[in-house]
Coordinates of C-alpha atoms and ligand atoms in Angstrom, one line a residue:
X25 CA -111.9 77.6 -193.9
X26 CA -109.3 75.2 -192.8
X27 CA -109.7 74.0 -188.9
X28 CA -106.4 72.3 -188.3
X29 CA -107.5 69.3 -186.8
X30 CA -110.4 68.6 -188.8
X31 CA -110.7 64.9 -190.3
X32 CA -114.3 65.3 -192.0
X33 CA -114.6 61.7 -193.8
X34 CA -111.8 59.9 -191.6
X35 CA -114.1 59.5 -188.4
X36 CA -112.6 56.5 -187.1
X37 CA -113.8 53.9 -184.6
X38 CA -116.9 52.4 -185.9
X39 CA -116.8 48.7 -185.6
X40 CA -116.2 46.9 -182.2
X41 CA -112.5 46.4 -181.3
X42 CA -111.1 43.5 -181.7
X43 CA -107.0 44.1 -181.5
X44 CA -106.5 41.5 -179.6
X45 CA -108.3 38.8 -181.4
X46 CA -106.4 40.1 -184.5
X47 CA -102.9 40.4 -183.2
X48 CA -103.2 37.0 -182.0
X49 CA -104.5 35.7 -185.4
X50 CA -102.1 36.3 -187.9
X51 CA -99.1 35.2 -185.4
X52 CA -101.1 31.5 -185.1
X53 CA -101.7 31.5 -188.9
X54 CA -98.6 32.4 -189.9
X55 CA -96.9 29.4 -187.7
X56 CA -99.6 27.0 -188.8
X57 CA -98.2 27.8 -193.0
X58 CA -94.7 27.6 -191.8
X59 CA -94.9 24.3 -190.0
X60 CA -96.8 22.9 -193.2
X61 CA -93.8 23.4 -195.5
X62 CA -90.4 25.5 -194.9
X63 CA -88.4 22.7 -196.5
X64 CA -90.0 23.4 -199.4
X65 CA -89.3 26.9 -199.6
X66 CA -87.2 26.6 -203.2
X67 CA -90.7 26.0 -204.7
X68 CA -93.1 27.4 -202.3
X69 CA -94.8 31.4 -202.3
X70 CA -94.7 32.9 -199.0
X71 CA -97.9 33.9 -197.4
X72 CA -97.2 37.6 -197.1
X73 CA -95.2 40.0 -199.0
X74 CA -93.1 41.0 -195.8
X75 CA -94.8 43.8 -194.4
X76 CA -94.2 44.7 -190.6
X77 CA -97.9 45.7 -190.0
X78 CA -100.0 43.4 -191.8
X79 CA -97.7 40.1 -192.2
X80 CA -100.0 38.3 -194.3
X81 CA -101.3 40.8 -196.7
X82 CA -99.8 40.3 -200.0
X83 CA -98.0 37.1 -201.1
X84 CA -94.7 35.9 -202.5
X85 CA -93.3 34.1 -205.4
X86 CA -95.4 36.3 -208.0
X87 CA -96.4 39.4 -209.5
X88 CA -100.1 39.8 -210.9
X89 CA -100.6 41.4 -213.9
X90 CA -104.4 41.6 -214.2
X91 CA -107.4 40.7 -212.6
X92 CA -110.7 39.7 -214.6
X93 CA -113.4 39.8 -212.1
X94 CA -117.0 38.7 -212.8
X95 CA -119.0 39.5 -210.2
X96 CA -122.6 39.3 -209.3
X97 CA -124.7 40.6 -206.4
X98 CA -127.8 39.7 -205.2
X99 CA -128.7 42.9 -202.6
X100 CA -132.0 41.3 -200.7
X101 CA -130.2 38.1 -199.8
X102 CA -126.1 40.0 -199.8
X103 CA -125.3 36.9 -201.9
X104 CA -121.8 37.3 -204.0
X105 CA -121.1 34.9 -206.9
X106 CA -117.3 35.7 -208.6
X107 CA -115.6 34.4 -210.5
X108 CA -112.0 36.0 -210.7
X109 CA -109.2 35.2 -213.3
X110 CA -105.8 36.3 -212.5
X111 CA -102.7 36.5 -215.1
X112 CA -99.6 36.5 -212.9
X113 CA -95.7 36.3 -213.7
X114 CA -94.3 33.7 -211.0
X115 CA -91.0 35.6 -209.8
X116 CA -89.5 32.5 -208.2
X117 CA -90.1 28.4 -209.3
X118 CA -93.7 27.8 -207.5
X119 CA -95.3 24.5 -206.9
X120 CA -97.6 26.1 -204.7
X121 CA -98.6 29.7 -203.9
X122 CA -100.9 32.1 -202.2
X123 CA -103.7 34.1 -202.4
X124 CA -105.6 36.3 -199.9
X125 CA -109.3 35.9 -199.5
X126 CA -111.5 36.0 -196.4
X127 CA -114.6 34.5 -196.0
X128 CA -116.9 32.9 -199.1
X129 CA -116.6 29.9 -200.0
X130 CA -114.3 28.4 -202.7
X131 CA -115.5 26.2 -205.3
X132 CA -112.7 25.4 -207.8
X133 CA -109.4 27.1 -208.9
X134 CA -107.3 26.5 -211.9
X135 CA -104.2 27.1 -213.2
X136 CA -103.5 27.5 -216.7
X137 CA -107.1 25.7 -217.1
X138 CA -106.6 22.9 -215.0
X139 CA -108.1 22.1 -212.3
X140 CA -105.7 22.8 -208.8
X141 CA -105.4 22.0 -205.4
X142 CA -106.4 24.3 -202.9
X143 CA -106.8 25.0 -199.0
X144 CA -108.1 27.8 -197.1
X145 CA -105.7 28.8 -193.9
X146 CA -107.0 31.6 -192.5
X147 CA -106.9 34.9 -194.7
X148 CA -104.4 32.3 -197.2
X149 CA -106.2 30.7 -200.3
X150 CA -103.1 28.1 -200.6
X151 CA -103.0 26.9 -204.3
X152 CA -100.9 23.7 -205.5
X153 CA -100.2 23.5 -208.9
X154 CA -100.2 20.3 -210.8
X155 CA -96.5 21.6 -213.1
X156 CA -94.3 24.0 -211.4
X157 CA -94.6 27.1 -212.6
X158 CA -91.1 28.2 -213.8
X159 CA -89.4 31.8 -212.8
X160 CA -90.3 34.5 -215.2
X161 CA -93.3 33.1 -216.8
X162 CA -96.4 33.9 -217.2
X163 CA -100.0 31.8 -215.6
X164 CA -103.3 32.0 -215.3
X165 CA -105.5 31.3 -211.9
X166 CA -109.0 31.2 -211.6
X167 CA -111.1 30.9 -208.6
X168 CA -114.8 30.3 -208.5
X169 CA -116.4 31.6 -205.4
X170 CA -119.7 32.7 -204.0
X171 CA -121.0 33.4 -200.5
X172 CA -122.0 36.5 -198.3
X173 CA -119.2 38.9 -197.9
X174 CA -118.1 40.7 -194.7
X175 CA -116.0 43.4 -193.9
X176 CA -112.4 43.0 -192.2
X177 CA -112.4 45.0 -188.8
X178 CA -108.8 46.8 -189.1
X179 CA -106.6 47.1 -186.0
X180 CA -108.3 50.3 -185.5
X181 CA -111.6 49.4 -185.1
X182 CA -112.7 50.3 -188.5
X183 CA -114.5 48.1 -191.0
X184 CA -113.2 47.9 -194.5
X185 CA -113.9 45.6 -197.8
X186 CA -117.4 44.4 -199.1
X187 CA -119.6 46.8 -196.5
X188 CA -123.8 46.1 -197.0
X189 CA -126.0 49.3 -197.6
X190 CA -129.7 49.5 -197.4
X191 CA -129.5 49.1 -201.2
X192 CA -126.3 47.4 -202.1
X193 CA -122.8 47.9 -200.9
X194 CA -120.4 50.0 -200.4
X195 CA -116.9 48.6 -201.0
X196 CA -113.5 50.1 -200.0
X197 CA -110.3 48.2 -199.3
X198 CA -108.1 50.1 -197.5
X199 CA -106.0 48.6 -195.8
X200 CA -107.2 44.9 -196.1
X201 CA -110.6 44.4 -197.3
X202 CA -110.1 43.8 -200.9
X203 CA -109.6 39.6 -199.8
X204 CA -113.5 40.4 -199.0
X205 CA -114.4 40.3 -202.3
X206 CA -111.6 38.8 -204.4
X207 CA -108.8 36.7 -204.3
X208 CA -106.3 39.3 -204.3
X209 CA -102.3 39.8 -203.9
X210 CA -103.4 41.8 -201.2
X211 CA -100.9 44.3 -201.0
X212 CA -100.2 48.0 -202.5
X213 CA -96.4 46.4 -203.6
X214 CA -97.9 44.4 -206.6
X215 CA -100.4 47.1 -208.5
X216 CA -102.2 45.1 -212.1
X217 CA -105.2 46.5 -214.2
X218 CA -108.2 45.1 -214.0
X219 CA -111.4 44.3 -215.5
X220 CA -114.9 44.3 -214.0
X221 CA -117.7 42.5 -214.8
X222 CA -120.8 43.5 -212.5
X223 CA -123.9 42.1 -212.1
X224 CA -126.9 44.0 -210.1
X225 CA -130.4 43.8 -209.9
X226 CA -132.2 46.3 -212.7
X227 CA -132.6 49.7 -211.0
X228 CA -129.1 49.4 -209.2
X229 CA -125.6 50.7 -210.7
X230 CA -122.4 49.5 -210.3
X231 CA -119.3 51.4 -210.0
X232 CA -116.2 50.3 -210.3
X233 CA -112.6 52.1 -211.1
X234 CA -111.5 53.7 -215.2
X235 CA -113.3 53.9 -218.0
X236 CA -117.5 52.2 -218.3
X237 CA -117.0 49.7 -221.3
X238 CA -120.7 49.5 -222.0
X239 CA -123.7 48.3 -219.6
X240 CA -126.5 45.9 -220.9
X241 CA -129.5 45.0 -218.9
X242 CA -131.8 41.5 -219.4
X243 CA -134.1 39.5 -217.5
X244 CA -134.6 41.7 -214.3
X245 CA -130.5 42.3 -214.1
X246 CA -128.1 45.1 -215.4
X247 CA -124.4 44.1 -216.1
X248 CA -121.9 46.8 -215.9
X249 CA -118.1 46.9 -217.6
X250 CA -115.9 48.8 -215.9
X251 CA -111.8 48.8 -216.9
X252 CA -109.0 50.3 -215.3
X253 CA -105.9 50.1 -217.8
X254 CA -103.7 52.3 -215.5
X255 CA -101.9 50.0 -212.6
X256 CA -104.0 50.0 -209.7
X257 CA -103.3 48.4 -206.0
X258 CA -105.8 45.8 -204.5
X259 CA -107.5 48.6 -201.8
X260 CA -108.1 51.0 -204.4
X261 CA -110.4 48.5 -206.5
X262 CA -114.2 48.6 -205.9
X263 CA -117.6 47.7 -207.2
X264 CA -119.7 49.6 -205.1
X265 CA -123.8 48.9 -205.7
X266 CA -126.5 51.1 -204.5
X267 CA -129.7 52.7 -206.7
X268 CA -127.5 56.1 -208.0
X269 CA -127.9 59.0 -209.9
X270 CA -125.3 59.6 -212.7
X271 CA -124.0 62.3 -214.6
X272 CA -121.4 62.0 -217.1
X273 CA -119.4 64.6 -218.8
X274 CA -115.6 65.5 -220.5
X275 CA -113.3 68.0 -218.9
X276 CA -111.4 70.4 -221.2
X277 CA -108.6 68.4 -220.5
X278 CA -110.3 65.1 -222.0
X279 CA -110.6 63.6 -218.5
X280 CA -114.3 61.5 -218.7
X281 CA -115.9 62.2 -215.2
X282 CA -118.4 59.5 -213.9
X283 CA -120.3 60.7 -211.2
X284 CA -122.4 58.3 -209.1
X285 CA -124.9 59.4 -206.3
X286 CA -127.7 58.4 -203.9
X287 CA -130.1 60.8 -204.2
X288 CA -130.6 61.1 -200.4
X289 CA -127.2 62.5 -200.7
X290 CA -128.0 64.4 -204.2
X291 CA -128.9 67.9 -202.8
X292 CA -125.6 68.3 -200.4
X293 CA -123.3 66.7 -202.8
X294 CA -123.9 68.7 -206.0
X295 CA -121.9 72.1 -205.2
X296 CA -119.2 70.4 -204.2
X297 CA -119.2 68.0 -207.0
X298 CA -119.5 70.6 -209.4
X299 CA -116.0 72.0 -208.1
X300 CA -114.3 68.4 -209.4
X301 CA -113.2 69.9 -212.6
X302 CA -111.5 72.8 -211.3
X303 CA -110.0 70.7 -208.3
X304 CA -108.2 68.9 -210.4
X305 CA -106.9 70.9 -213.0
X306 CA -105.2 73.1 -209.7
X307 CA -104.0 70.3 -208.4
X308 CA -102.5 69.3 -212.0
X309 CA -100.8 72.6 -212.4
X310 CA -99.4 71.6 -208.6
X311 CA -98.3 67.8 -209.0
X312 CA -98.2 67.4 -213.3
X313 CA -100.9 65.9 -215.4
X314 CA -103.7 63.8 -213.7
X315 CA -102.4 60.5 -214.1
X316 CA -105.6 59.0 -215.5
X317 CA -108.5 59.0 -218.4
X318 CA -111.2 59.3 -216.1
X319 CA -112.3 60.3 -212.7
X320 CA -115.3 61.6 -210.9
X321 CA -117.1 60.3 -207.7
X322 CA -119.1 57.4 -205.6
X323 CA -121.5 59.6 -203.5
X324 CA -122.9 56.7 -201.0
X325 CA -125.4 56.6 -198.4
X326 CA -123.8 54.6 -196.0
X327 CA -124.3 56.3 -192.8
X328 CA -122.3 53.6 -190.6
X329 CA -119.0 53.5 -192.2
X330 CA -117.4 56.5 -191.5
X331 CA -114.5 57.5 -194.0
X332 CA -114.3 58.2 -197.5
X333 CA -111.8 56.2 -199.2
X334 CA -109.5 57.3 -202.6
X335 CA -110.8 54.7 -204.8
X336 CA -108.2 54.6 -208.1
X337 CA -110.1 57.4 -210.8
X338 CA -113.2 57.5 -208.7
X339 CA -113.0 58.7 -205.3
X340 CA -115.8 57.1 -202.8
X341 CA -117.6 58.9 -199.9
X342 CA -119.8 57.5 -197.1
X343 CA -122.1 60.7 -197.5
X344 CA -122.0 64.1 -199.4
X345 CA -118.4 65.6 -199.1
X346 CA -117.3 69.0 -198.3
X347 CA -114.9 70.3 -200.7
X348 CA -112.4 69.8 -198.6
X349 CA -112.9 66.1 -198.4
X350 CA -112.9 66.5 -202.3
X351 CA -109.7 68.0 -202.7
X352 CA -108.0 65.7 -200.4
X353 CA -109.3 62.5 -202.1
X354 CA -108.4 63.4 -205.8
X355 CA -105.1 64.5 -204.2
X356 CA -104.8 60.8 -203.3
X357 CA -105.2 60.4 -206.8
X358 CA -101.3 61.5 -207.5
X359 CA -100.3 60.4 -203.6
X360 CA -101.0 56.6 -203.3
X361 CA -102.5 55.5 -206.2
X362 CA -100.1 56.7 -209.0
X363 CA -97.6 57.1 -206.3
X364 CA -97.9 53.8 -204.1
X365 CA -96.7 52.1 -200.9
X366 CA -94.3 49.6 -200.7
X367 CA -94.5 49.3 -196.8
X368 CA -98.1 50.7 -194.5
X369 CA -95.2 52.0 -192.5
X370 CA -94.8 54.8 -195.3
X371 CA -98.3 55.9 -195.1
X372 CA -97.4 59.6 -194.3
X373 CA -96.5 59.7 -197.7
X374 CA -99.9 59.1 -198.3
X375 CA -102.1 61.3 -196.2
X376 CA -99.4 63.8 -195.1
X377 CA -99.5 64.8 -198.6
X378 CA -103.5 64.9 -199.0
X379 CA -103.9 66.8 -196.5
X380 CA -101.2 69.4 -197.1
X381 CA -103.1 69.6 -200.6
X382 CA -106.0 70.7 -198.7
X383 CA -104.1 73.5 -196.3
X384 CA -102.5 74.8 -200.0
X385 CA -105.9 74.4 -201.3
X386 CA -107.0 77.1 -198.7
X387 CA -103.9 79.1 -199.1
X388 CA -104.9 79.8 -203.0
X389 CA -108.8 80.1 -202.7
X390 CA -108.5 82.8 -199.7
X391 CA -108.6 80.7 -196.7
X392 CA -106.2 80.4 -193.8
X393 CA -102.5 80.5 -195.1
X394 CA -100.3 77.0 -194.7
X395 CA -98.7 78.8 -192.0
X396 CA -101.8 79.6 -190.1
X397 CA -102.7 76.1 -190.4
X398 CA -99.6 74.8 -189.1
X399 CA -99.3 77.3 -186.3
X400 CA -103.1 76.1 -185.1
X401 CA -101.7 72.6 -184.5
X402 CA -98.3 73.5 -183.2
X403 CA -99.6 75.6 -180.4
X404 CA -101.2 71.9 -179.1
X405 CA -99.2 70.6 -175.8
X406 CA -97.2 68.3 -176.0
X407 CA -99.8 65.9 -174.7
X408 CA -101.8 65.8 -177.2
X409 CA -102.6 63.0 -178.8
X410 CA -101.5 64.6 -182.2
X411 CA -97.6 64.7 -181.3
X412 CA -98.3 60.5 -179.8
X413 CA -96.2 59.2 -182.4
X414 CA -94.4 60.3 -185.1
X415 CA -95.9 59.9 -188.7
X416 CA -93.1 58.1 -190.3
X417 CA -93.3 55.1 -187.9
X418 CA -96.8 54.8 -186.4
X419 CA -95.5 51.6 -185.1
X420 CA -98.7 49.3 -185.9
X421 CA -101.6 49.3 -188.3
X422 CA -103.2 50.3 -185.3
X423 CA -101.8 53.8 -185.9
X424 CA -101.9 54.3 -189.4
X425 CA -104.9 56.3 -189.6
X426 CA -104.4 58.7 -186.9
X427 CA -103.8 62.4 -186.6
X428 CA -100.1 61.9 -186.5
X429 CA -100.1 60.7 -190.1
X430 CA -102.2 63.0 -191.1
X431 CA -101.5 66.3 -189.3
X432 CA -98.4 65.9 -188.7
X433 CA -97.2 64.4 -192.0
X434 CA -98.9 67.4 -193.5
X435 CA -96.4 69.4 -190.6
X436 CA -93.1 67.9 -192.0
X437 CA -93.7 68.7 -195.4
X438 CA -94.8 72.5 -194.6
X439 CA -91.2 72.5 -192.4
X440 CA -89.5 71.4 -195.5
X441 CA -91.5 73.9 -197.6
X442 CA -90.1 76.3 -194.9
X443 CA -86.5 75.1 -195.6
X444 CA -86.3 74.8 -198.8
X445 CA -88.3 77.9 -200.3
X446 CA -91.1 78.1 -202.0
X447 CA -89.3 77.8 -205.7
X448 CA -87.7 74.2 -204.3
X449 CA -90.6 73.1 -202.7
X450 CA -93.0 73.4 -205.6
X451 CA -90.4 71.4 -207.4
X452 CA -90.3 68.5 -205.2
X453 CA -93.5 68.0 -205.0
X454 CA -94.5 68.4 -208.7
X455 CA -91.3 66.0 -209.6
X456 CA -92.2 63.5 -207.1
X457 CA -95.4 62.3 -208.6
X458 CA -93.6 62.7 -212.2
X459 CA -90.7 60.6 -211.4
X460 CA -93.1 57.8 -209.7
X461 CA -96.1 58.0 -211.7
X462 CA -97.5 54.5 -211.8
X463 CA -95.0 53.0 -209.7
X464 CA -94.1 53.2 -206.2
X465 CA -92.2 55.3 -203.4
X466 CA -90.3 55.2 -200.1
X467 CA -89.9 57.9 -197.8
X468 CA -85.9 57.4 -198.4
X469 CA -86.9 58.2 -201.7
X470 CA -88.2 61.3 -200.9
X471 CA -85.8 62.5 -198.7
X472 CA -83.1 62.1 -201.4
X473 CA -85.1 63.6 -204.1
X474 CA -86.0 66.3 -201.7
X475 CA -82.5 67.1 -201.2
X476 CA -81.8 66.3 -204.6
X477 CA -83.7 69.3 -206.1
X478 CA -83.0 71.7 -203.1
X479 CA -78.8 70.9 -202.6
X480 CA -79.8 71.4 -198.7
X481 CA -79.0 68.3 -196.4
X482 CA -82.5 67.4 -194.6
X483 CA -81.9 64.5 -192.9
X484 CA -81.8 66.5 -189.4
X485 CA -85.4 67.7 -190.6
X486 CA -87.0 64.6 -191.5
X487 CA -85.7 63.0 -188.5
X488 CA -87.3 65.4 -186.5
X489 CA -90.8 65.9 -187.9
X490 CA -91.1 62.3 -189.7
X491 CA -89.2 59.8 -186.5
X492 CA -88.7 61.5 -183.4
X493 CA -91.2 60.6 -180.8
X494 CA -92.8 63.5 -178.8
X495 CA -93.4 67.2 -180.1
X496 CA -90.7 68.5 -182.1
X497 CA -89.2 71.9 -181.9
X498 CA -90.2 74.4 -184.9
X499 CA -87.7 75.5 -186.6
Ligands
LIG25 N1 -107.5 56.8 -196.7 C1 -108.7 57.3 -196.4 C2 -108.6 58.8 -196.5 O1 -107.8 59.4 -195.9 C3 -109.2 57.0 -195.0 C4 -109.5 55.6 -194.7 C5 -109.6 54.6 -195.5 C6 -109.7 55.0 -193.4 N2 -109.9 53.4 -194.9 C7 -109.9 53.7 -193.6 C8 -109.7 55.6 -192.2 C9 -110.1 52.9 -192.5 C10 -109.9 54.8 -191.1 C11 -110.1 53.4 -191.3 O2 -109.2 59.4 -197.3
ZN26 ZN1 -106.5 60.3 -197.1

C-alpha cells in the first residue's frame, strides 16, 4: 500500500556533515586551476562542465566515448589497482585537459601511448599532452592507479562511490563518487559505454552494468567481464564485490536478467525479486520498450549506507527491497539513465518520475489510487518540510535528494495528469522516454513536449508545482 511520504531505500543522513568543508573546497580549487592558466584558455579544458551545483564535476574540451576499466580488488587489505583507458573526441583544441578522480594515487597517464604530464588539484586529474589534440578527433588516455578508495560525503551528508562492505564493496556514484574509483568525466552530460574488467578474490563476484562477457578464475582470483554497449553516465557505473548468490534467466521479451545477492539478504529479497519480470514489462507497456539487453539486481548487505541507487541495467540495493523500491529503481531505468540530466538542477525529472511510477504502480495492482496518494501529501501544512522548496530548483546539491524532489515532483506530474486527461497524459509520458532514449532531457523540454501532445498551455502549471516556493494551491 502506498504511504505518501515513504522513502524506503532513500534514508538519507548517514555520514557526518561536512557542508561547510565542501562548500568551501571547490570555491578554493576552482581559483587555484584558474590562476594556473586562463590565458591559455584557446587550448586548455575547463575543470567542470558548468554545473551550478557541483562546479567541478565533469570537465570541458571533450566528450568520452568509452571507458576500458581493469580493475582489481583486494577485500582484506581494501587495496584498488586500475587501470582505466579512455577513448575521447576533444570538442575544442586541447594542450591540456581534465579528469575527475579523488583519492589513490596516480602512477602514469598516456595519451595516444605516450607518456603525459599530469597533476592532481583537488578532485582535477590535470593532464598535459605532449601534441595538441586537435577539435573533432579522436584520443586515447590511460591512467594507472592504485590505492584504497573512499567514498565522497555529498552535500547532504550521504556517502557515495567506492563504499567497503564486510566482504567487498558496495559502489554507487550518484552524484559524485564515480572519481572514487575511476578517472571519470564526472558528469551525467557526457554518457560512453564501457567495459569492465574485475578482479576479486575466488569466492567473491563482481557486478558490474550490461551484459557478463565470460568470467575465468586462476591462482586464488576470479576475473569477471562485464559490458555495457548502451550509453551510460559516470554514477550509474559500478563494480560492486561481495560473496553473492546468482540466478540468471531470459524474460519472454529476450531481456537477460542477472541477479546478484548476499545471502543474508536471500530470504527477504526473493518475492520481490521474483516480481522483476513483470515490473518491467508494465512499466514497458507505460514508457515503450526497456531500453536495454539486460537487467536484474545487486541485492547488498551493506547495512550503513542507506539508499539504493539505479545502477544502468542492474539496479543496486543496500538490503532486500520492497517492491516498491523495485519498481521505482527499474523505473529509473527509462528516467535518468536512458533519459539523462544535463544539469542536477533537473533532478525532478528524475525521481519525480520514479516515484509517480510507484503511486501508478499502486493504482493498477489494487492499492491506493494516484489521487489518494496525492491528496495524503497535500493535506500536509504548509510547514512541512515537503512544500520547503520547490522540486525544479532545490537550489544546492544539498537539496537534491529530498522530499521536495521526490514527493513533490511526483505532485506536478499527477497535476498535469489532472490537466491534461488521462489519454494526453499517458502519451507524454510514453513519448518522452521514446523521443530521448539514450540521450538527454531538460525540464524545458518537457514542458514543451507536454504541451506539445496535449495543445493546452502549461506554463502557469509547471510554474506552480515545479518553481514556486511555498505550498501551491491545487487546482
Ligand atoms: N537516486 C537514488 C534513488 O532515488 C537515491 C540516492 C542515490 C541517494 N544516491 C544518493 C539518496 C545519495 C541520498 C544520497 O533511488
Ligand atoms: Zn530514485
Amino acid at each position: 500500500m502506498t504511504r505518501p511520504g515513504r522513502q524506503p531505500a532513500r534514508r538519507r543522513g548517514v555520514g557526518p556533515r561536512r557542508e561547510t568543508l565542501l562548500a568551501t573546497v571547490p570555491v578554493a580549487v576552482a581559483a587555484l586551476i584558474g590562476a594556473a592558466g586562463p590565458t591559455a584558455a584557446d587550448t586548455t579544458g575547463a575543470p567542470g562542465a558548468g554545473d551550478p551545483y557541483f562546479p567541478l564535476s565533469g570537465n570541458g574540451g571533450y566528450h568520452v566515448r568509452h571507458y576500458d576499466l581493469t580493475l582489481r580488488y583486494e577485500t582484506s587489505s581494501r587495496h584498488l589497482d586500475g587501470k582505466a583507458v579512455l577513448t575521447a573526441r576533444a570538442t575544442q583544441d586541447l594542450s591540456r585537459f581534465d579528469l575527475d578522480l579523488t583519492g589513490l594515487q596516480v602512477t602514469g597517464v598516456a595519451v595516444d601511448g605516450a607518456p603525459a604530464a599530469f597533476r592532481r588539484v583537488g578532485q582535477e586529474l590535470v593532464v598535459t599532452s605532449r601534441h595538441t589534440l586537435r577539435t573533432g578527433r579522436d584520443f586515447r588516455v590511460a591512467v594507472a592507479y592504485n590505492g584504497t578508495p573512499k567514498p565522497v560525503t555529498d552535500p547532504d551528508g550521504s556517502a557515495d562511490g567506492w563504499i567497503p562492505t564486510d566482504d567487498g564493496a558496495f559502489v554507487a556514484g550518484e552524484p559524485q563518487g564515480a572519481m572514487t574509483w575511476f578517472p571519470a568525466n564526472n558528469h551525467p552530460k557526457d554518457k560512453a559505454s564501457y567495459d569492465f574488467t574485475i578482479t576479486v578474490p575466488q569466492g567473491s563476484t563482481a557486478v558490474a552494468n550490461g551484459v557478463l562477457l565470460g568470467q575465468r578464475t586462476a591462482h586464488g582470483r576470479t576475473t569477471f567481464r562485464w559490458r555495457e554497449s548502451q550509453p551510460m553516465a559516470s554514477y550509474l557505473a559500478t563494480a560492486t564485490i561481495g560473496n553473492f548468490k546468482v540466478e540468471r534467466y531470459s524474460t519472454d521479451d529476450g531481456i537477460q536478467v542477472y541477479n546478484a545477492v548476499d545471502p543474508r539478504e536471500a530470504s527477504a529479497a526473493a518475492p520481490v525479486l521474483k516480481q522483476l519480470p513483470s515490473v518491467l514489462e508494465w512499466e514497458s507497456k507505460l514508457f515503450g520498450p526497456y531500453p536495454y539487453r539486460s537487467a536484474g539486481s545487486i541485492v547488498d548487505h551493506a547495512p550503513d549506507v542507506g539508499y539504493a541507487l539505479e545502477t544502468q541495467t542492474r539496479p543496486l540495493y543496500d538490503a532486500a527491497p520492497d517492491l516498491h523500491t523495485l519498481v521505482h529503481e527499474n523505473a529509473h531505468q527509462w528516467f535518468g539513465d536512458s533519459v539523462s540530466l544535463t544539469t542536477w538542477k533537473d533532478i525532478w525529472l528524475n525521481e519525480g518520475f520514479a516515484v509517480y511510477t510507484e503511486w501508478l504502480y499502486d493504482e493498477q495492482h489494487d492499492g491506493d489510487s494516484a489521487q489518494e496518494t496525492f491528496d495524503a501529501l497535500y493535506a500536509r501544512p504548509a510547514s512541512d518540510p515537503l512544500w520547503a522548496y520547490p522540486p525544479g530548483d532545490p537550489g544546492s546539491g544539498k537539496n537534491i535528494f529530498g522530499a521536495p524532489v521526490y514527493q513533490r515532483g511526483a505532485m506536478a506530474l499527477h497535476e498535469l495528469r489532472k490537466a491534461v486527461g488521462d489519454g494526453d497524459f499517458f502519451r507524454i509520458v510514453h513519448a518522452w522516454p521514446t523521443v530521448h532514449r539514450n540521450g538527454h532531457g531538460t525540464t524545458a523540454q518537457f514542458v514543451r513536449l507536454a504541451e506539445q501532445i496535449s495543445g493546452k498551455r502549461l506554463d502557469g502549471l509547471f510554474h506552480t508545482w515545479l518553481f514556486a516556493n511555498g505550498k501551491p494551491n491545487s487546482a
